[in-house]
XYZ file of C-alpha atoms in Angstrom:
533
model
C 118.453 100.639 117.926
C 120.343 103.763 119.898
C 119.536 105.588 116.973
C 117.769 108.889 118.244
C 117.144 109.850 114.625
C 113.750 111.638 114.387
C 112.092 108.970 111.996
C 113.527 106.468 113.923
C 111.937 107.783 116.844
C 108.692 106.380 116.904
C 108.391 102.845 115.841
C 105.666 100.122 115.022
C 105.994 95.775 116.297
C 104.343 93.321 114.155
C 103.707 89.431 115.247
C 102.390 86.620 113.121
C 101.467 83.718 114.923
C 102.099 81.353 111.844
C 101.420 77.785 112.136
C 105.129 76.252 112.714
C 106.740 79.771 114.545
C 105.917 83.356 115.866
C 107.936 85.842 114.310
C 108.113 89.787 114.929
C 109.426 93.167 113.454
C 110.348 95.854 114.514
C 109.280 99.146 111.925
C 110.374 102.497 112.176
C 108.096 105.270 111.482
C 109.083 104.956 107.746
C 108.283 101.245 108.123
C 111.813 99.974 107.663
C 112.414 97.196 109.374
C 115.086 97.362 112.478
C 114.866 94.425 114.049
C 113.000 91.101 113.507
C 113.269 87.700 115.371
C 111.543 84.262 115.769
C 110.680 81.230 117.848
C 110.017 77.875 115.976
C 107.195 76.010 118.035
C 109.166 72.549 117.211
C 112.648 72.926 118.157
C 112.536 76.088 120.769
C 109.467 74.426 122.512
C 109.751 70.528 122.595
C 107.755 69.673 125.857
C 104.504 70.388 123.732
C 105.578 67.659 121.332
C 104.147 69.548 117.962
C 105.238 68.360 114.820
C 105.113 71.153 112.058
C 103.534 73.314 115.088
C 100.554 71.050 115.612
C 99.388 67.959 116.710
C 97.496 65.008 114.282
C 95.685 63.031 116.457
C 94.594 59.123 116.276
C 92.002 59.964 113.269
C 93.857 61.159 111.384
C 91.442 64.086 110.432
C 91.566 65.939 114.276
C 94.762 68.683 114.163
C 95.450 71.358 117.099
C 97.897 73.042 118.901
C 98.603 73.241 122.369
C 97.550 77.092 123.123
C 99.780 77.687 126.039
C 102.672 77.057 123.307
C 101.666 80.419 121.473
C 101.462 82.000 125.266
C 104.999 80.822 126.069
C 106.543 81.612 122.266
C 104.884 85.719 123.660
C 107.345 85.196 126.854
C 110.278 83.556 124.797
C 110.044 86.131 121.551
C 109.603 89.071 123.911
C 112.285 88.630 125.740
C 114.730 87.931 122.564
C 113.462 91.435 121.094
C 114.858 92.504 124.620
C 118.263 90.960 124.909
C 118.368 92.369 120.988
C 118.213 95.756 122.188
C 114.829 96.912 121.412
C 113.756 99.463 123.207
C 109.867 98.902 123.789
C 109.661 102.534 124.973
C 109.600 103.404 121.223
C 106.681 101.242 120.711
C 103.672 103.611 119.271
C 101.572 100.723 118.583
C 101.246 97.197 118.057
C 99.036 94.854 116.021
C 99.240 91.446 114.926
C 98.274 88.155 112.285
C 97.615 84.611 113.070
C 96.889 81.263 110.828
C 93.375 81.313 110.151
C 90.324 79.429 111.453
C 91.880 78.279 114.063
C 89.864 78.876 117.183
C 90.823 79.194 121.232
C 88.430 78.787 124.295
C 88.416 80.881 127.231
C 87.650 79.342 130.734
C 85.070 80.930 132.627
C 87.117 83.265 134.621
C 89.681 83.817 132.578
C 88.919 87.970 131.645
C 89.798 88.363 134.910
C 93.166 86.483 134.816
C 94.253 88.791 131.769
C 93.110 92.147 133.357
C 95.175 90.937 136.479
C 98.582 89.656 135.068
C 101.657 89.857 137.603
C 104.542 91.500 135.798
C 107.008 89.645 138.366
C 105.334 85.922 136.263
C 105.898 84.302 132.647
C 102.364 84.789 130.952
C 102.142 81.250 130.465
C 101.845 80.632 134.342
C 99.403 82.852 134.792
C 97.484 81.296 131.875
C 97.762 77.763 132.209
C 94.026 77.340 133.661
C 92.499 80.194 131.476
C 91.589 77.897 128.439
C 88.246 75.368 128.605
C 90.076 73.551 125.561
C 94.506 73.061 126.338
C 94.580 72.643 122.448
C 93.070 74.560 119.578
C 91.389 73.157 116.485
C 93.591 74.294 113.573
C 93.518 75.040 109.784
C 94.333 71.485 108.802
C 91.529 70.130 110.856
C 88.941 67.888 108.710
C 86.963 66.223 111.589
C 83.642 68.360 110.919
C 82.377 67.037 107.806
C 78.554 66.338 109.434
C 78.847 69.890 111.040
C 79.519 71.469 107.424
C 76.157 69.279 105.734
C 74.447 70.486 108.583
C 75.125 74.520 108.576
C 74.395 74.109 104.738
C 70.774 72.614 105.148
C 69.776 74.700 108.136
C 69.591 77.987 105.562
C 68.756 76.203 102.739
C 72.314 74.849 100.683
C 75.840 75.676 100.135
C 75.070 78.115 97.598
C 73.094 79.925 99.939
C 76.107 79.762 102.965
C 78.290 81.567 101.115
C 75.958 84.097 99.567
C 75.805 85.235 103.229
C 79.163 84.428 104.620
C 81.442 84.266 101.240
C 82.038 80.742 101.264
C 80.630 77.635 101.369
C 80.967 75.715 104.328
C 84.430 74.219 104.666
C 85.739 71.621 107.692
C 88.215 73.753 108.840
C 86.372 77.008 109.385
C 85.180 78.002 112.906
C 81.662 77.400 112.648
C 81.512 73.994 111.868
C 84.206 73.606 114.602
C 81.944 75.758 117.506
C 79.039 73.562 116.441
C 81.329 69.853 117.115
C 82.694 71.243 120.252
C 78.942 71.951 121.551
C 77.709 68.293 119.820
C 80.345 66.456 121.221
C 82.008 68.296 124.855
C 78.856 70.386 125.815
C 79.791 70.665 129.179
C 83.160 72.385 127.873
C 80.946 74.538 125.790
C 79.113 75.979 128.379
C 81.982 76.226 130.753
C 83.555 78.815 127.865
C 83.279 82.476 128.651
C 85.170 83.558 125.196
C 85.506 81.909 121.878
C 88.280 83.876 119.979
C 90.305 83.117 116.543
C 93.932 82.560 116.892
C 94.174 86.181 116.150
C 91.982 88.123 118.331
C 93.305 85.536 121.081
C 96.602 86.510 120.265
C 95.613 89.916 120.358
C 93.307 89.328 123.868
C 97.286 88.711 125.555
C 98.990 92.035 124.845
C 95.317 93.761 125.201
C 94.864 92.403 128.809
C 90.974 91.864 128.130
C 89.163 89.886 125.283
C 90.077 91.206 122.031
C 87.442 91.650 119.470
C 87.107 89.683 116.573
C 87.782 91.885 113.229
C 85.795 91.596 109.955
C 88.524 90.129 108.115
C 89.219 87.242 110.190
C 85.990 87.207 111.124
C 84.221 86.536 107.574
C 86.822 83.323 107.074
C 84.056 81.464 110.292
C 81.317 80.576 107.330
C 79.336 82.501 110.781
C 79.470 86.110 109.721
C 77.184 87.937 107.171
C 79.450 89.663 104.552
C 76.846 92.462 104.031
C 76.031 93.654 107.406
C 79.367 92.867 109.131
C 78.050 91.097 112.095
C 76.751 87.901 112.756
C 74.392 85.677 111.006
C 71.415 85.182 113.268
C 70.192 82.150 111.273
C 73.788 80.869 111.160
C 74.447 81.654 115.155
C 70.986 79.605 116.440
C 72.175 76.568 114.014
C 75.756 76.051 115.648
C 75.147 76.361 118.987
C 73.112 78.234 122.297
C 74.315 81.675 123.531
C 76.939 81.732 120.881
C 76.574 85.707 119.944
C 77.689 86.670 123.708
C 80.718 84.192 123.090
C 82.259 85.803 120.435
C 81.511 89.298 121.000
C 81.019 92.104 118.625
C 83.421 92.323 115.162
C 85.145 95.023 114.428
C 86.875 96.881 111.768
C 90.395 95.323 111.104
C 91.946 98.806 112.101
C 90.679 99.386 115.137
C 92.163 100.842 117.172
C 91.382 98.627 120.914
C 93.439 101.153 123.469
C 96.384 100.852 125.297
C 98.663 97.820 125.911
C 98.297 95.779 129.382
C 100.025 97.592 131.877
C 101.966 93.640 132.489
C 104.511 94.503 129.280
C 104.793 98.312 130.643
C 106.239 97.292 134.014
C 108.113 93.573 133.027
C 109.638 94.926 129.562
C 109.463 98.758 129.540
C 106.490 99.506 127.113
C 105.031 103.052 126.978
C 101.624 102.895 128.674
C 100.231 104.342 125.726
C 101.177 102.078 123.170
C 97.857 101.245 120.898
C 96.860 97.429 120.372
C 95.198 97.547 117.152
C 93.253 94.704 116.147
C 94.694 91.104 115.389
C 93.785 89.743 111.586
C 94.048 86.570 109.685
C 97.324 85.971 107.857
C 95.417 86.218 104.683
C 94.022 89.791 104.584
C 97.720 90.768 106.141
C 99.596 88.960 103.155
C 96.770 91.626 101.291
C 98.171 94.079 103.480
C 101.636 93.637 103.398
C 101.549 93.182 99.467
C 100.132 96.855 99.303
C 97.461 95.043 96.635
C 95.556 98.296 94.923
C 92.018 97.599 93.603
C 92.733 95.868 90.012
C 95.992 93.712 91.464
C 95.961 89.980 91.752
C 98.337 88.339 93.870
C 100.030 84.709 93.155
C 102.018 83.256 95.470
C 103.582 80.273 94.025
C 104.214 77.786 97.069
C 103.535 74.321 97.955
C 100.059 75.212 97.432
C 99.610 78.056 95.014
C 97.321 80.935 96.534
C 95.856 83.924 94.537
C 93.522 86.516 96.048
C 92.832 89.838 94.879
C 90.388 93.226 96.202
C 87.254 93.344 95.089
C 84.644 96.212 95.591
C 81.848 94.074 94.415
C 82.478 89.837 94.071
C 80.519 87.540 92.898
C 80.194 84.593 95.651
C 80.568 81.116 94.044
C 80.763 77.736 95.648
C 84.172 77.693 95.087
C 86.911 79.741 96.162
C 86.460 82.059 99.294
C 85.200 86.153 100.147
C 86.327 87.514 102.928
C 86.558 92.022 104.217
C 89.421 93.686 103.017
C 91.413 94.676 105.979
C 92.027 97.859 104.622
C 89.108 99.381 103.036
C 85.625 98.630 105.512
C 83.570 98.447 102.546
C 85.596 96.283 100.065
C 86.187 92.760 100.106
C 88.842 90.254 98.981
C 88.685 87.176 97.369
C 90.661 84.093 98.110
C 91.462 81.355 95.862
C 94.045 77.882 97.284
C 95.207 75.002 94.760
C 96.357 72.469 96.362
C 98.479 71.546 93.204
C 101.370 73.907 93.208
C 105.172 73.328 93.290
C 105.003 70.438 94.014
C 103.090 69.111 90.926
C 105.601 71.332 88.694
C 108.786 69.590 90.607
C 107.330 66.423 89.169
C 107.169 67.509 85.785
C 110.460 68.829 86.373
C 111.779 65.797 87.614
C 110.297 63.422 84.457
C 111.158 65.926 81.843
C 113.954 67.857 82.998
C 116.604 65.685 84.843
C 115.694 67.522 88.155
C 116.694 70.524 86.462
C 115.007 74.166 86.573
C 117.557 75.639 83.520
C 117.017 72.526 81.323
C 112.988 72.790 82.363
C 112.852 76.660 81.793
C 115.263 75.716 78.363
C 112.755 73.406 77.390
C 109.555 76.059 78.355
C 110.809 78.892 76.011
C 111.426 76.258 73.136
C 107.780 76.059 72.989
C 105.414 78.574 71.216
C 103.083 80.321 72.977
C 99.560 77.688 73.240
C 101.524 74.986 72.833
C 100.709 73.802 69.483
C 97.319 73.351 70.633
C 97.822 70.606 73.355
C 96.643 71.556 77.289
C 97.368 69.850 80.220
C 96.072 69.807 83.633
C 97.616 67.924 86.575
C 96.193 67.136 89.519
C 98.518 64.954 91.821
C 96.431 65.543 94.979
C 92.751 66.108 95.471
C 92.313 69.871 94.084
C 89.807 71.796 95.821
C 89.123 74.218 93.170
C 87.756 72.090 90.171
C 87.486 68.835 92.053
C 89.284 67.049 90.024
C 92.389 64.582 90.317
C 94.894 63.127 88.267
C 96.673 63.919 84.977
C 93.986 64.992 81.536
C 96.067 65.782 78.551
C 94.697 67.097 75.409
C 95.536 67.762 71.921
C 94.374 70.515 69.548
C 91.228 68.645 68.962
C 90.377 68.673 72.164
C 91.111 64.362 72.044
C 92.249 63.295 75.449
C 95.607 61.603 75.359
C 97.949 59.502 77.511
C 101.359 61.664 76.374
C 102.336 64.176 74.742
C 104.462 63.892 71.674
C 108.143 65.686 73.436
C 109.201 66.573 76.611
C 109.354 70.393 76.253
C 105.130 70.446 75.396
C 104.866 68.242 78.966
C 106.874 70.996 80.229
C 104.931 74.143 78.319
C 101.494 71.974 79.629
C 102.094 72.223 83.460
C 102.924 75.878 83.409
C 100.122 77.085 81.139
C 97.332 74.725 82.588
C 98.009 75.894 86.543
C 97.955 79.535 84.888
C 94.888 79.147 82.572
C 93.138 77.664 85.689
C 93.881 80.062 87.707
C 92.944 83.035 85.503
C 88.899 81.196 84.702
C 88.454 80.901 88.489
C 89.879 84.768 89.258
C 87.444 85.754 86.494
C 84.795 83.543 87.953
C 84.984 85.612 90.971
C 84.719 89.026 89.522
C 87.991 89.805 88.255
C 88.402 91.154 84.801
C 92.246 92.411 83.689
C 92.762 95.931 82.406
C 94.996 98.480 81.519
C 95.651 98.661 85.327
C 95.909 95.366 86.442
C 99.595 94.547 87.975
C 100.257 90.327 88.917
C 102.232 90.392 92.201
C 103.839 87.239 92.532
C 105.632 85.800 95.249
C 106.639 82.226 96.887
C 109.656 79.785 95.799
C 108.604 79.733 91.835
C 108.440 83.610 91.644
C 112.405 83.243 91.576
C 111.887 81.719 88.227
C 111.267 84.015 84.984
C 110.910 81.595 82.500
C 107.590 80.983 84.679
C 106.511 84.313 85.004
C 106.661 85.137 81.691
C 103.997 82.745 81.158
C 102.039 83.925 84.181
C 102.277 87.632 82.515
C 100.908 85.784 79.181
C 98.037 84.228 80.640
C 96.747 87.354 82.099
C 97.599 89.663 79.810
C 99.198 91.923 82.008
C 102.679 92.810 83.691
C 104.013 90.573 86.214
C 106.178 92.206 89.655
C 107.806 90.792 92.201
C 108.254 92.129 95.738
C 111.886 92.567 97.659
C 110.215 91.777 100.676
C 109.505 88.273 102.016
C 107.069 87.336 105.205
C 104.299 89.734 103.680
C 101.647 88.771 106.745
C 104.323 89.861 109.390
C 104.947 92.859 107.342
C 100.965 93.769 106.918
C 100.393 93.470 110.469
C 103.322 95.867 111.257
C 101.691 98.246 108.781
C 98.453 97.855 110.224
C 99.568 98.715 113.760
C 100.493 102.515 112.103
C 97.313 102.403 109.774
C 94.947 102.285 113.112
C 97.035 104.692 114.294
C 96.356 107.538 111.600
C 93.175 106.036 110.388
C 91.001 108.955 109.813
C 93.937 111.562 108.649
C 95.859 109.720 106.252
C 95.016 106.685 103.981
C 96.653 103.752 103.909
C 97.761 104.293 100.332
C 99.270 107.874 101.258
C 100.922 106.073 104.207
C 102.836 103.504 102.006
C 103.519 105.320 98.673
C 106.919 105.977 100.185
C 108.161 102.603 99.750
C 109.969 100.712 97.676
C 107.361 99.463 94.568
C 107.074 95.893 93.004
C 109.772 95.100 90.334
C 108.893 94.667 87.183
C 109.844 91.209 86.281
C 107.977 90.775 82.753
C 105.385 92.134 80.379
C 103.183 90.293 78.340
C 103.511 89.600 74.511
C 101.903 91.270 72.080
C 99.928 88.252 71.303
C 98.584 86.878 74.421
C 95.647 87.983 74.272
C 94.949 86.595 71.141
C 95.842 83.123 72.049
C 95.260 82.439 75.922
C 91.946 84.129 76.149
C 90.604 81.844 73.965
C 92.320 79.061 75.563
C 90.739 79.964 78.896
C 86.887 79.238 77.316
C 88.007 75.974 77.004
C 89.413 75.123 80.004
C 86.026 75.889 81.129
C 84.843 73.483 78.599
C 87.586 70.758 79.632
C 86.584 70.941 83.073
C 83.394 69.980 82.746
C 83.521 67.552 80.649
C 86.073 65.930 82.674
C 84.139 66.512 85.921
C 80.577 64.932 83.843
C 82.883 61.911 83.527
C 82.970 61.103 86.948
């Protein structure tokens, strides 16, 4: 960090608030990273008792986090970045991610603790009354199912929810969770000055003042109206009184908010005109940090596999999720989560394979291309998108089976189902592969290429993989320079620098030919197997 290099003179800090740990980087002004740390919630804070970073409660369905945890992981991560040698000075501007849909409640009273913060105190001490709720509903909260019937029916259905706010509504999102707060602790509803997203409250700390909430967070509440960026008056009035003056106004995700809180320039050396631009979902800065062009899909192949992609115009279903693109104010991004990721193809692994990824991948490329015919879809959990569990196997003749005749079609089944799936839903929300289209994959299964040869198959188009890991830390580092120039240079022109994907497969000359097909009926397959139940 002594470097006095010219490019390394100016550099860029980017925190994600994830749900088990905060982590941070450090950019330079060619966005290379210089320095990054972390503090795990579990083991570096243990007095707030969080397993996994939250907090299951009796229920079973109620999950938060304590919020002065995040305020004390600011003091702890700050000052390792410190000891570490960063030199805050440098700092040109800041901005930030958080897990989404989680949602924090400001005390009456408490703007004026964050515009008047002692640099010679810990932010947590000086926060410890500032919050009308200690602990935060989270992500994996599914306590709100009466809240969700009830925002659908007061304008008129699901389908009609998420024509206005991109999805339908969903337990975990922040409207349903405003609207239980106010039905069931009204007098800590009313005694709330602020309702922010992990994000913008995130954001609200190194601002010194309530941080706005920006459109891409903002349309993941099932309260904001994808078209005209702001709130949904009809949606508002049905979750709760005075609710618009709660929230404040949304903003852009690049905005530039103004200068840091003069507490970090006096306790740790920050130039008083370092820019706080806004705070986003981890999401749209995965979107970011990806550098996904219009025609990309990302995959990330995880516990759960996610796939989202930008959209200029989507089609809104009941399934799957819209939400702004944090780049581009007028485009959008769509968001799709199966629940049934690498953990379902472990299992297959494990009863096929001997625990073995070279004897499963052996087995996968013994197999033609469609399988002979036979599909497979495996559901071990509750999938969200179709709503469907357990294991359907089928043959050519579409016959529904109870095995399949060899190990190494089991093994071709798993990979090409999740794919297939994958693809009809993608295509069900408005994306169509051409010439252009580049797969971006990532997550614990993108090491494999036996796998990605199949995912290049299925969608007929080449398949990369990106050096970098923690995408959503990286995107929010980016998007602290992006608010920065906004206006004089694109955010395309800002990045073409770097290092591209790598180009891990293409597809075969004949995939077209047999999975496109195959995708019609998985459509079919679906719901016949949903009429069944």
């Amino acid at each position: 960090m002594d470097s006095k290099d010219e490019t390394n003179e100016t550099t860029y800090l980017g925190f994600d608030f994830s749900t088990q740990q905060l982590k941070a980087a450090v950019l330079n002004n060619s966005l290379q990273i210089l320095q990054e740390t972390v503090v795990q919630f579990d083991s570096d804070l243990p007095e707030f008792r969080t397993t996994s970073g939250a907090t299951v409660h009796k229920d079973g369905h109620t999950v938060t986090a304590p919020v002065l945890m995040w305020v004390k992981a600011v003091d702890i991560l700050l000052d390792r970045l410190k000891i570490a040698g960063v030199d805050f000075s440098t700092v040109a501007a800041l901005s930030g991610t958080a897990q989404q849909h989680g949602s924090v409640y400001w005390q009456k009273g408490a703007q004026q603790k964050l515009k008047s913060l002692q640099s010679s105190m810990f932010l947590h001490d000086q926060l410890r009354g500032a919050f009308s709720m200690s602990d935060a509903p989270i992500w994996r909260d599914s306590s709100t199912t009466k809240q969700c019937r009830e925002l659908e029916n007061a304008v008129g259905g699901p389908q009609k929810l998420a024509e206005i706010t991109g999805s339908r509504a969903y337990e975990r999102f922040t409207g349903s969770q405003i609207a239980k707060v106010y039905q069931t602790k009204e007098a800590v509803y009313k005694n709330t000055e602020r309702i922010s997203l992990i994000s913008s409250f995130a954001c609200s700390l190194f601002l010194g003042d309530y941080a706005p909430i920006d459109f891409a967070d903002g349309s993941g509440m099932n309260l904001m109206d994808l078209h005209t960026k702001n709130w949904s008056p009809e949606i508002i009035k049905a979750v709760a009184p005075d609710l618009e003056a709660k929230l404040g106004s949304p903003v852009p995700s690049y905005t530039n908010l103004g200068p840091i809180s003069k507490y970090y320039v006096d306790r740790f050396g920050f130039n008083p005109e370092c820019s706080v631009i806004a705070f986003t979902g981890d999401n749209p800065a995965s979107l970011i940090g990806m550098r996904l062009k219009k025609d990309d899909i990302a995959v990330s192949l995880g516990t759960s596999d996610t796939l989202f992609l930008s959209l200029t115009k989507p089609k809104v279903l009941l399934e799957g999720h819209i939400l702004c693109n944090p780049v581009e104010k007028d485009a959008y991004m769509a968001l799709l989560c199966f629940k049934n990721g690498s953990l379902t193809r472990e299992r297959i692994r494990n009863s096929c394979a001997e625990d073995s990824w070279k004897l499963f991948n052996e087995l996968l490329n013994s197999t033609p291309r469609g399988n002979f015919g036979n599909m497979g879809l495996y559901y071990d959990a509750q999938e969200i998108i179709p709503f469907v569990k357990g294991d359907y196997r089928f043959n050519k003749a579409n016959v529904q089976i109870s095995k399949f005749n060899g190990k190494e079609i089991e093994v071709r089944a798993v990979i090409e189902g999740q794919f297939i799936g994958k693809r009809a839903h993608a295509e069900d929300l408005g994306f169509s592969s051409n010439k252009d289209t580049r797969i971006l994959a990532t997550g614990g299964a993108s090491n494999n290429p036996a796998i990605l040869q199949v995912l290049a198959d299925v969608f007929n188009s080449p398949v990369y993989t990106l050096e970098a890991a923690n995408s959503a830390m990286l995107g929010s580092a980016y998007q602290a320079k992006h608010g920065m120039i906004h206006g004089d240079t694109s955010f395309a022109a800002m990045t073409e620098h770097l290092s591209p994907p790598i180009l891990a497969c293409e597809p075969s000359k004949d995939a077209d030919e047999i999975y496109t097909p195959m995708v019609k009926r998985y459509r079919a397959l679906i719901k016949s197997i949903t009429n069944q139940r």
